[in-house]
Amino acid sequence: MSVSITITDAVKRYGDTTVISDLSVQIGSGEFFTLLGPSGCGKTTLLRMIAGFNTVEAGDIHFNEKRINDVEPSKRRIGMVFQNYAIFPHLSVRKNVEFGLRNMDFPRKEVRDKAQEFIELVQIGRWADQMPDRLSGGQQQRVALARALVTSPDVLLMDEPLSNLDAKLRVEMREVIREIQKRVGITTVYVTHDQEEAMAVSDRIAVMKDGVIQQLGTPRELYHRPANMFVSSFIGRTNTLDGQLTVRDGQTHLVVADADLVIPDLPSAADAVGPVKVAVRPEEFVLDTAATTGIPAVVDHGVFLGVNTHYFLTLADGTAIEAIQESEFDEALEPGATVFLDVKRHKVNIFDSAGEHNLRTRAAAEVVGS
Amino acid sequence: MTTIMTTPGAQTRRGRFFKLDMWTATSLGLLLLFGLFLLYPLFGVLKESVLDGEGGFTFANFAKFFANDYYFGTIRNSFMVSLAVTVVSLVIGVPFSYFYTFFKLRGAKFLFVGAVLSCMSAPFIGAYAWILLLGRNGIATRLLEAVLPFSIGSIYGFGGIVLVLSLKLFPLVSVYMNAAFRSVDISLLEAASLMGSTGLRRIWQVMIRLTVPTLLAASLLVFMRAFADFGTPMLIGEGYRTFTVEIYNQYLGEIGQNHNFAAAIGIVGVVVTAAVFLLQKFAANKFSFSLKAGSPVQKRRPRGIGGALVYLYMYALIGLALLPQLYIVYLSFRNNNQVVFLPGYSLDNYRQAMSRLLGRSVYNTIFFAVVALVIIIAVSVLLAYLVVRRSNAVNNFLDTVSMLPYIMPGAVIGIGLVIAFNSPPLALTGTMTVMIIMLVIRRMPYTIRSATATLMHLPMSMEEAARSLGASKLKAFWRITVPMMSAGVASGAVLSFVAIVTEMSAGIILYNNQTITLTMSAYVAITRGSYGLACAFSAILTVLTAVLLAVYLKFTKEEDVKM
């Protein structure tokens, strides 16, 4: 059975410092939910509040209708995968997986069968009777996953489970985790600071900073319609430019780096006339060597990466920017060359001058609101 | 490819073995020293044990020992009492370090220092103080018997030995278990609790199971110390005879001395300790696993009734463990007429001690200890370097030999030295030299262990860096390796120093009026029944030990305390 998790106005304090203030979020049954943010943002703190290892100073946490604030961690029906796996070094792989079942007083045979089922699910049968210190990081990760799931918990919590693995294994294991989570169908809360990893596995992501959820949404929403400048620069790469917004003849004009661009689909522009922040992702620049109008820029250098070429350019006012182009065999852009850049106007995000609101999404929200 | 890579390396290694450089010479020098002062005396004991009174070969000594329960019983007694001491030490020591490690206790430092102090005190002072407290004429005995309707039983014998040695040796368990508990990663406990393992069940399923290797190591230490202890059973054992006391009686007893038989008992003792040692090694291997470093468990404040009980347990235990030392110091100021304590306080006991070789005892104690320590440090550093950096058959042999004294009761070493150096060309018996040799041999293993462990954790690249910058081998060793080892060696050395100062069981066979030490003076006074004098000597010894330990603990982080 899977549960939904409802967190209402949760507060976490350590002494006088408030780490999390009035945080509310609803996690759906069977959902793969990720807490993403830089270190110190409170994501692990929140996870450990759900697990019961951290006290909740105010607010409520519910699993379905049941308030679990004061329920012992051992009674919350939680499976957890720790950052360092927390595999018991004195028990064999099988005994590790059986550990939780044995404490639940299952009959001996059932314990064995169930453990075997999960050992096979995560494909560690070959090492089942070895001691865990012989296992590689990825294998230990699988043991930890099997051990967390074997007791059929209501919720699976994962605290930076891949951060101790090398890059290649990280990609492999995140696929494994995602696949197994789908198959078991368990509500999962996942903590990571790696935005790519978060996007690869999650149904929804909460981007956190300073104990506050900055944005809650699907990976696609976070990337293409970040709620504010923080999310925009934390998820993926972004060039931040200063711009000036005006409305003329019913059209929204954005003046940025000496170029005047007409921006479609920005209905609330009239309210935001004046200085704005423009977030342009490297692939949202159009770099046409033949163009004679647009944003003038000087090529600093290019880095050929196979599929793409990354160009580093300098604008007239000295701002350094990055642009990505699909690579060609005969690329002619040498350092020092002057080019004119265009942007994919329907994709760029425009924020108010403080960088706190995305004009594209705010417009939509306000329309709905009225 | 691999073959090509390894072959030249193997040749170099083989080549180095035969090359006579500074380190080969050191190896040979140590081999000579160990051979002369350790193996040769040991061989002497072995030879003595298979000789009859006229010098003919015989197994009669062993036959006599095993056939006669009067003698064989002593080794059984030693074994049983050591086993009991080990179990009791674990039972009281493990909770002690559990509370100590996981609770934020007021006066934690005091508790720790108290534990270390009681552990490092001279071996017989505890027994003597408990006799004065709970013995036939003990003050507590009289008090309790006046109050209680029933008799409190005798302190003498099995129970008394277990009481005294457990209170003295449980800190060994604690020091080891503190480190083990500290290294338990909090996430292992959290993982366990999510899987339904909480409270006492979790302590057993995870905490204790994770520390089994340490428990085994600590048990071995306690067993060895209890097994080889001489002072405690001698004073408080009475009818409960242990083999160490029997060796003493056979070797130095006033009636019916039999040196050959004493040697035979010693050999049996060595065999038993060696067997226990190997058994422990075997068990430790079975239970061994590697513990990854993680974040340790946060200490919490004890609360409520449980918290009060924790405090009660900790302070009562340390109070009990320190009681003997404090009581002895107190008594040393009491007036007395040799056998009975009289009302009033004075320094008479100390004045009397001055006339009974106090000066010489103190001088000898310090002089022997300093000289022995210098030799121990030099040998330990050199041997550690040879074992860690120049591992070969000869050096590994040296390493094994250097640990032999670890499993040998002091009496065996004492007898061995007497046999080996009783006659020319090396007639050393009765000299200061032989006392120093004895101390070096007895207390070397501790410093060697800590030196070796320290060096193992020092990366070779430091020396290589020095060599690449043009330093010679010798210079790299002196200027780089030795300074980096110094902290680890120093911590082992101070404990060796304390152990030297309180040395008893081998010293008693070797000392004479010229080479008497504080421990010997105290012991002589006790056996002669002069309470005041005994207390004065013991008090001085206790204070000296305490001062040394205070210095040691001042400069050592608690995590690094090894005993």
CSV table of N, CA and C in Angstrom, one decimal, chain B residues 142-249:
chain,number,residue,atom,x,y,z
B,142,ARG,N,33.8,-4.2,60.2
B,142,ARG,CA,33.3,-4.0,61.6
B,142,ARG,C,32.0,-3.1,61.6
B,143,LEU,N,32.0,-2.1,60.8
B,143,LEU,CA,30.9,-1.2,60.7
B,143,LEU,C,29.6,-2.0,60.2
B,144,LEU,N,29.8,-2.8,59.1
B,144,LEU,CA,28.7,-3.5,58.6
B,144,LEU,C,28.2,-4.6,59.5
B,145,GLU,N,29.1,-5.2,60.2
B,145,GLU,CA,28.7,-6.3,61.0
B,145,GLU,C,28.0,-5.8,62.3
B,146,ALA,N,28.3,-4.6,62.6
B,146,ALA,CA,27.6,-4.0,63.8
B,146,ALA,C,26.1,-3.7,63.4
B,147,VAL,N,26.0,-3.4,62.1
B,147,VAL,CA,24.7,-2.9,61.6
B,147,VAL,C,23.8,-4.0,61.1
B,148,LEU,N,24.4,-4.9,60.2
B,148,LEU,CA,23.7,-5.9,59.5
B,148,LEU,C,23.5,-7.1,60.4
B,149,PRO,N,22.3,-7.8,60.3
B,149,PRO,CA,22.0,-8.9,61.1
B,149,PRO,C,22.8,-10.2,60.6
B,150,PHE,N,23.3,-10.1,59.4
B,150,PHE,CA,24.0,-11.3,58.9
B,150,PHE,C,25.5,-11.0,58.6
B,151,SER,N,26.2,-12.1,58.5
B,151,SER,CA,27.7,-11.9,58.2
B,151,SER,C,27.9,-11.5,56.7
B,152,ILE,N,28.8,-10.6,56.4
B,152,ILE,CA,28.9,-10.1,55.0
B,152,ILE,C,29.8,-11.1,54.2
B,153,GLY,N,30.3,-12.1,54.8
B,153,GLY,CA,31.1,-13.0,54.0
B,153,GLY,C,32.6,-12.6,54.0
B,154,SER,N,33.4,-13.4,53.4
B,154,SER,CA,34.8,-13.2,53.4
B,154,SER,C,35.3,-12.5,52.1
B,155,ILE,N,36.2,-11.5,52.3
B,155,ILE,CA,36.7,-10.9,51.1
B,155,ILE,C,37.9,-11.7,50.5
B,156,TYR,N,38.3,-12.7,51.3
B,156,TYR,CA,39.5,-13.4,50.9
B,156,TYR,C,39.1,-14.5,49.9
B,157,GLY,N,40.0,-14.9,49.0
B,157,GLY,CA,39.7,-16.0,48.0
B,157,GLY,C,39.1,-15.5,46.7
B,158,PHE,N,38.4,-16.4,46.1
B,158,PHE,CA,37.9,-16.2,44.7
B,158,PHE,C,37.2,-14.8,44.6
B,159,GLY,N,36.2,-14.6,45.4
B,159,GLY,CA,35.4,-13.4,45.3
B,159,GLY,C,36.2,-12.1,45.4
B,160,GLY,N,37.2,-12.1,46.4
B,160,GLY,CA,38.0,-11.0,46.6
B,160,GLY,C,38.9,-10.7,45.4
B,161,ILE,N,39.5,-11.7,44.8
B,161,ILE,CA,40.3,-11.5,43.6
B,161,ILE,C,39.4,-10.9,42.5
B,162,VAL,N,38.3,-11.5,42.3
B,162,VAL,CA,37.4,-11.0,41.2
B,162,VAL,C,37.0,-9.6,41.5
B,163,LEU,N,36.6,-9.2,42.7
B,163,LEU,CA,36.3,-7.9,43.0
B,163,LEU,C,37.4,-6.9,42.7
B,164,VAL,N,38.6,-7.2,43.2
B,164,VAL,CA,39.7,-6.3,43.1
B,164,VAL,C,40.1,-6.1,41.6
B,165,LEU,N,40.3,-7.3,41.0
B,165,LEU,CA,40.8,-7.2,39.6
B,165,LEU,C,39.7,-6.7,38.6
B,166,SER,N,38.4,-6.9,38.9
B,166,SER,CA,37.4,-6.4,38.0
B,166,SER,C,37.4,-4.9,38.1
B,167,LEU,N,37.4,-4.4,39.3
B,167,LEU,CA,37.4,-2.9,39.5
B,167,LEU,C,38.6,-2.3,38.9
B,168,LYS,N,39.7,-3.0,38.9
B,168,LYS,CA,40.9,-2.5,38.3
B,168,LYS,C,41.0,-2.6,36.8
B,169,LEU,N,40.4,-3.7,36.2
B,169,LEU,CA,40.6,-3.9,34.8
B,169,LEU,C,39.4,-3.5,33.9
B,170,PHE,N,38.2,-3.2,34.5
B,170,PHE,CA,37.1,-2.8,33.7
B,170,PHE,C,37.4,-1.6,32.8
B,171,PRO,N,38.3,-0.6,33.3
B,171,PRO,CA,38.6,0.5,32.5
B,171,PRO,C,39.3,0.1,31.1
B,172,LEU,N,40.0,-1.0,31.1
B,172,LEU,CA,40.5,-1.5,29.9
B,172,LEU,C,39.4,-1.7,28.9
B,173,VAL,N,38.4,-2.4,29.3
B,173,VAL,CA,37.2,-2.7,28.5
B,173,VAL,C,36.7,-1.3,28.0
B,174,SER,N,36.5,-0.4,29.0
B,174,SER,CA,35.9,0.9,28.6
B,174,SER,C,36.7,1.7,27.6
B,175,VAL,N,38.0,1.8,27.8
B,175,VAL,CA,38.8,2.6,26.9
B,175,VAL,C,38.6,2.0,25.4
B,176,TYR,N,38.6,0.7,25.3
B,176,TYR,CA,38.5,0.1,24.0
B,176,TYR,C,37.1,0.3,23.5
B,177,MET,N,36.1,0.1,24.3
B,177,MET,CA,34.7,0.1,23.9
B,177,MET,C,34.3,1.6,23.6
B,178,ASN,N,34.9,2.5,24.3
B,178,ASN,CA,34.6,3.9,23.9
B,178,ASN,C,34.9,4.2,22.5
B,179,ALA,N,36.1,3.7,22.1
B,179,ALA,CA,36.5,4.0,20.7
B,179,ALA,C,35.6,3.2,19.7
B,180,ALA,N,35.2,2.0,20.1
B,180,ALA,CA,34.3,1.2,19.2
B,180,ALA,C,33.0,1.9,19.1
B,181,PHE,N,32.4,2.2,20.2
B,181,PHE,CA,31.0,2.9,20.2
B,181,PHE,C,31.1,4.2,19.4
B,182,ARG,N,32.2,4.9,19.6
B,182,ARG,CA,32.3,6.2,18.8
B,182,ARG,C,32.3,6.0,17.3
B,183,SER,N,32.9,4.8,16.9
B,183,SER,CA,33.0,4.6,15.5
B,183,SER,C,31.8,4.1,14.8
B,184,VAL,N,30.7,3.8,15.6
B,184,VAL,CA,29.5,3.3,15.0
B,184,VAL,C,28.8,4.5,14.3
B,185,ASP,N,28.5,4.2,13.1
B,185,ASP,CA,27.9,5.3,12.2
B,185,ASP,C,26.4,5.4,12.6
B,186,ILE,N,26.0,6.6,12.8
B,186,ILE,CA,24.6,6.9,13.2
B,186,ILE,C,23.6,6.3,12.2
B,187,SER,N,23.9,6.4,10.9
B,187,SER,CA,22.9,5.9,10.0
B,187,SER,C,22.7,4.4,10.1
B,188,LEU,N,23.6,3.6,10.6
B,188,LEU,CA,23.4,2.2,10.8
B,188,LEU,C,22.3,2.1,11.9
B,189,LEU,N,22.3,2.9,12.9
B,189,LEU,CA,21.3,2.8,14.0
B,189,LEU,C,20.0,3.3,13.4
B,190,GLU,N,20.0,4.3,12.6
B,190,GLU,CA,18.8,4.8,12.0
B,190,GLU,C,18.1,3.8,11.1
B,191,ALA,N,19.0,3.2,10.3
B,191,ALA,CA,18.5,2.1,9.4
B,191,ALA,C,17.9,1.0,10.2
B,192,ALA,N,18.5,0.6,11.3
B,192,ALA,CA,18.0,-0.4,12.1
B,192,ALA,C,16.6,-0.1,12.7
B,193,SER,N,16.5,1.2,13.2
B,193,SER,CA,15.3,1.5,13.8
B,193,SER,C,14.1,1.6,12.8
B,194,LEU,N,14.4,1.9,11.6
B,194,LEU,CA,13.4,1.9,10.5
B,194,LEU,C,12.9,0.4,10.3
B,195,MET,N,13.8,-0.5,10.5
B,195,MET,CA,13.5,-1.9,10.3
B,195,MET,C,13.0,-2.6,11.6
B,196,GLY,N,12.5,-1.8,12.5
B,196,GLY,CA,11.9,-2.4,13.6
B,196,GLY,C,12.8,-2.9,14.7
B,197,SER,N,14.1,-2.4,14.7
B,197,SER,CA,15.0,-2.8,15.7
B,197,SER,C,15.2,-1.5,16.6
B,198,THR,N,14.6,-1.5,17.8
B,198,THR,CA,14.8,-0.4,18.6
B,198,THR,C,15.1,-0.8,20.0
B,199,GLY,N,15.5,0.2,20.8
B,199,GLY,CA,15.7,0.0,22.3
B,199,GLY,C,16.8,-1.0,22.5
B,200,LEU,N,16.5,-1.9,23.5
B,200,LEU,CA,17.5,-2.9,23.9
B,200,LEU,C,17.8,-3.8,22.8
B,201,ARG,N,16.8,-4.1,22.0
B,201,ARG,CA,17.0,-5.0,20.8
B,201,ARG,C,18.0,-4.5,19.9
B,202,ARG,N,17.9,-3.1,19.7
B,202,ARG,CA,18.8,-2.5,18.7
B,202,ARG,C,20.3,-2.5,19.3
B,203,ILE,N,20.4,-2.3,20.6
B,203,ILE,CA,21.7,-2.3,21.2
B,203,ILE,C,22.3,-3.7,21.0
B,204,TRP,N,21.5,-4.7,21.2
B,204,TRP,CA,22.0,-6.1,21.0
B,204,TRP,C,22.3,-6.4,19.5
B,205,GLN,N,21.3,-6.1,18.7
B,205,GLN,CA,21.4,-6.5,17.3
B,205,GLN,C,22.4,-5.8,16.5
B,206,VAL,N,22.6,-4.5,16.8
B,206,VAL,CA,23.5,-3.7,16.0
B,206,VAL,C,24.7,-3.2,16.8
B,207,MET,N,24.5,-2.5,17.9
B,207,MET,CA,25.6,-1.9,18.7
B,207,MET,C,26.6,-3.0,19.2
B,208,ILE,N,26.1,-4.0,19.9
B,208,ILE,CA,27.0,-5.0,20.4
B,208,ILE,C,27.6,-5.8,19.3
B,209,ARG,N,26.8,-6.2,18.3
B,209,ARG,CA,27.3,-7.0,17.2
B,209,ARG,C,28.4,-6.3,16.4
B,210,LEU,N,28.2,-5.0,16.3
B,210,LEU,CA,29.2,-4.2,15.5
B,210,LEU,C,30.5,-4.1,16.3
B,211,THR,N,30.4,-4.2,17.6
B,211,THR,CA,31.7,-4.0,18.4
B,211,THR,C,32.2,-5.3,18.9
B,212,VAL,N,31.7,-6.5,18.4
B,212,VAL,CA,32.3,-7.8,18.8
B,212,VAL,C,33.8,-7.9,18.7
B,213,PRO,N,34.4,-7.4,17.6
B,213,PRO,CA,35.8,-7.5,17.5
B,213,PRO,C,36.5,-6.8,18.6
B,214,THR,N,36.0,-5.6,18.9
B,214,THR,CA,36.6,-4.9,20.0
B,214,THR,C,36.4,-5.6,21.4
B,215,LEU,N,35.2,-6.1,21.5
B,215,LEU,CA,34.9,-6.8,22.8
B,215,LEU,C,35.9,-8.0,23.0
B,216,LEU,N,36.2,-8.7,21.9
B,216,LEU,CA,37.1,-9.8,21.9
B,216,LEU,C,38.5,-9.3,22.3
B,217,ALA,N,38.9,-8.3,21.7
B,217,ALA,CA,40.3,-7.7,21.9
B,217,ALA,C,40.4,-7.3,23.4
B,218,ALA,N,39.4,-6.6,23.9
B,218,ALA,CA,39.4,-6.1,25.2
B,218,ALA,C,39.4,-7.3,26.2
B,219,SER,N,38.5,-8.3,25.9
B,219,SER,CA,38.5,-9.5,26.8
B,219,SER,C,39.8,-10.2,26.9
B,220,LEU,N,40.5,-10.3,25.8
B,220,LEU,CA,41.8,-10.9,25.8
B,220,LEU,C,42.8,-10.1,26.7
B,221,LEU,N,42.8,-8.8,26.6
B,221,LEU,CA,43.6,-8.0,27.4
B,221,LEU,C,43.4,-8.2,28.9
B,222,VAL,N,42.1,-8.2,29.2
B,222,VAL,CA,41.7,-8.3,30.6
B,222,VAL,C,42.1,-9.7,31.1
B,223,PHE,N,41.8,-10.7,30.3
B,223,PHE,CA,42.2,-12.1,30.7
B,223,PHE,C,43.6,-12.2,31.0
B,224,MET,N,44.4,-11.7,30.0
B,224,MET,CA,45.9,-11.8,30.2
B,224,MET,C,46.4,-11.1,31.5
B,225,ARG,N,45.9,-9.9,31.7
B,225,ARG,CA,46.3,-9.2,32.9
B,225,ARG,C,45.9,-10.0,34.2
B,226,ALA,N,44.7,-10.4,34.2
B,226,ALA,CA,44.2,-11.1,35.4
B,226,ALA,C,45.0,-12.4,35.6
B,227,PHE,N,45.2,-13.1,34.5
B,227,PHE,CA,45.9,-14.4,34.5
B,227,PHE,C,47.3,-14.2,35.1
B,228,ALA,N,48.0,-13.2,34.6
B,228,ALA,CA,49.4,-13.0,35.0
B,228,ALA,C,49.6,-12.3,36.3
B,229,ASP,N,48.5,-11.8,36.9
B,229,ASP,CA,48.6,-10.9,38.1
B,229,ASP,C,49.1,-11.8,39.2
B,230,PHE,N,50.0,-11.1,40.0
B,230,PHE,CA,50.6,-11.9,41.1
B,230,PHE,C,50.2,-11.2,42.4
B,231,GLY,N,50.3,-9.9,42.5
B,231,GLY,CA,50.1,-9.2,43.8
B,231,GLY,C,48.7,-9.4,44.4
B,232,THR,N,47.7,-9.4,43.6
B,232,THR,CA,46.3,-9.5,44.1
B,232,THR,C,46.1,-10.9,44.7
B,233,PRO,N,46.3,-12.0,44.0
B,233,PRO,CA,46.0,-13.3,44.6
B,233,PRO,C,46.9,-13.5,45.8
B,234,MET,N,48.1,-13.0,45.7
B,234,MET,CA,49.1,-13.2,46.8
B,234,MET,C,48.5,-12.6,48.1
B,235,LEU,N,48.0,-11.4,48.0
B,235,LEU,CA,47.5,-10.8,49.2
B,235,LEU,C,46.1,-11.2,49.7
B,236,ILE,N,45.2,-11.4,48.7
B,236,ILE,CA,43.8,-11.6,49.1
B,236,ILE,C,43.3,-13.0,48.8
B,237,GLY,N,44.2,-13.7,48.1
B,237,GLY,CA,43.7,-15.1,47.6
B,237,GLY,C,43.7,-16.1,48.8
B,238,GLU,N,44.6,-16.0,49.7
B,238,GLU,CA,44.7,-16.9,50.8
B,238,GLU,C,44.6,-18.4,50.3
B,239,GLY,N,43.5,-19.1,50.7
B,239,GLY,CA,43.4,-20.5,50.3
B,239,GLY,C,43.2,-20.7,48.8
B,240,TYR,N,42.8,-19.7,48.1
B,240,TYR,CA,42.5,-19.8,46.7
B,240,TYR,C,43.9,-19.5,46.0
B,241,ARG,N,44.6,-20.6,45.6
B,241,ARG,CA,46.0,-20.5,45.2
B,241,ARG,C,46.0,-20.4,43.7
B,242,THR,N,46.7,-19.4,43.1
B,242,THR,CA,46.8,-19.3,41.7
B,242,THR,C,48.2,-19.7,41.3
B,243,PHE,N,48.4,-20.0,40.0
B,243,PHE,CA,49.7,-20.5,39.6
B,243,PHE,C,50.8,-19.4,39.7
B,244,THR,N,50.5,-18.2,39.6
B,244,THR,CA,51.6,-17.1,39.8
B,244,THR,C,52.1,-17.2,41.2
B,245,VAL,N,51.2,-17.3,42.1
B,245,VAL,CA,51.6,-17.4,43.5
B,245,VAL,C,52.4,-18.7,43.8
B,246,GLU,N,52.0,-19.7,43.1
B,246,GLU,CA,52.7,-21.0,43.3
B,246,GLU,C,54.1,-20.9,42.8
B,247,ILE,N,54.3,-20.3,41.6
B,247,ILE,CA,55.6,-20.1,41.1
B,247,ILE,C,56.5,-19.4,42.1
B,248,TYR,N,55.9,-18.3,42.7
B,248,TYR,CA,56.6,-17.5,43.7
B,248,TYR,C,57.0,-18.4,44.9
B,249,ASN,N,56.0,-19.2,45.3
B,249,ASN,CA,56.3,-20.0,46.5
B,249,ASN,C,57.4,-21.0,46.2
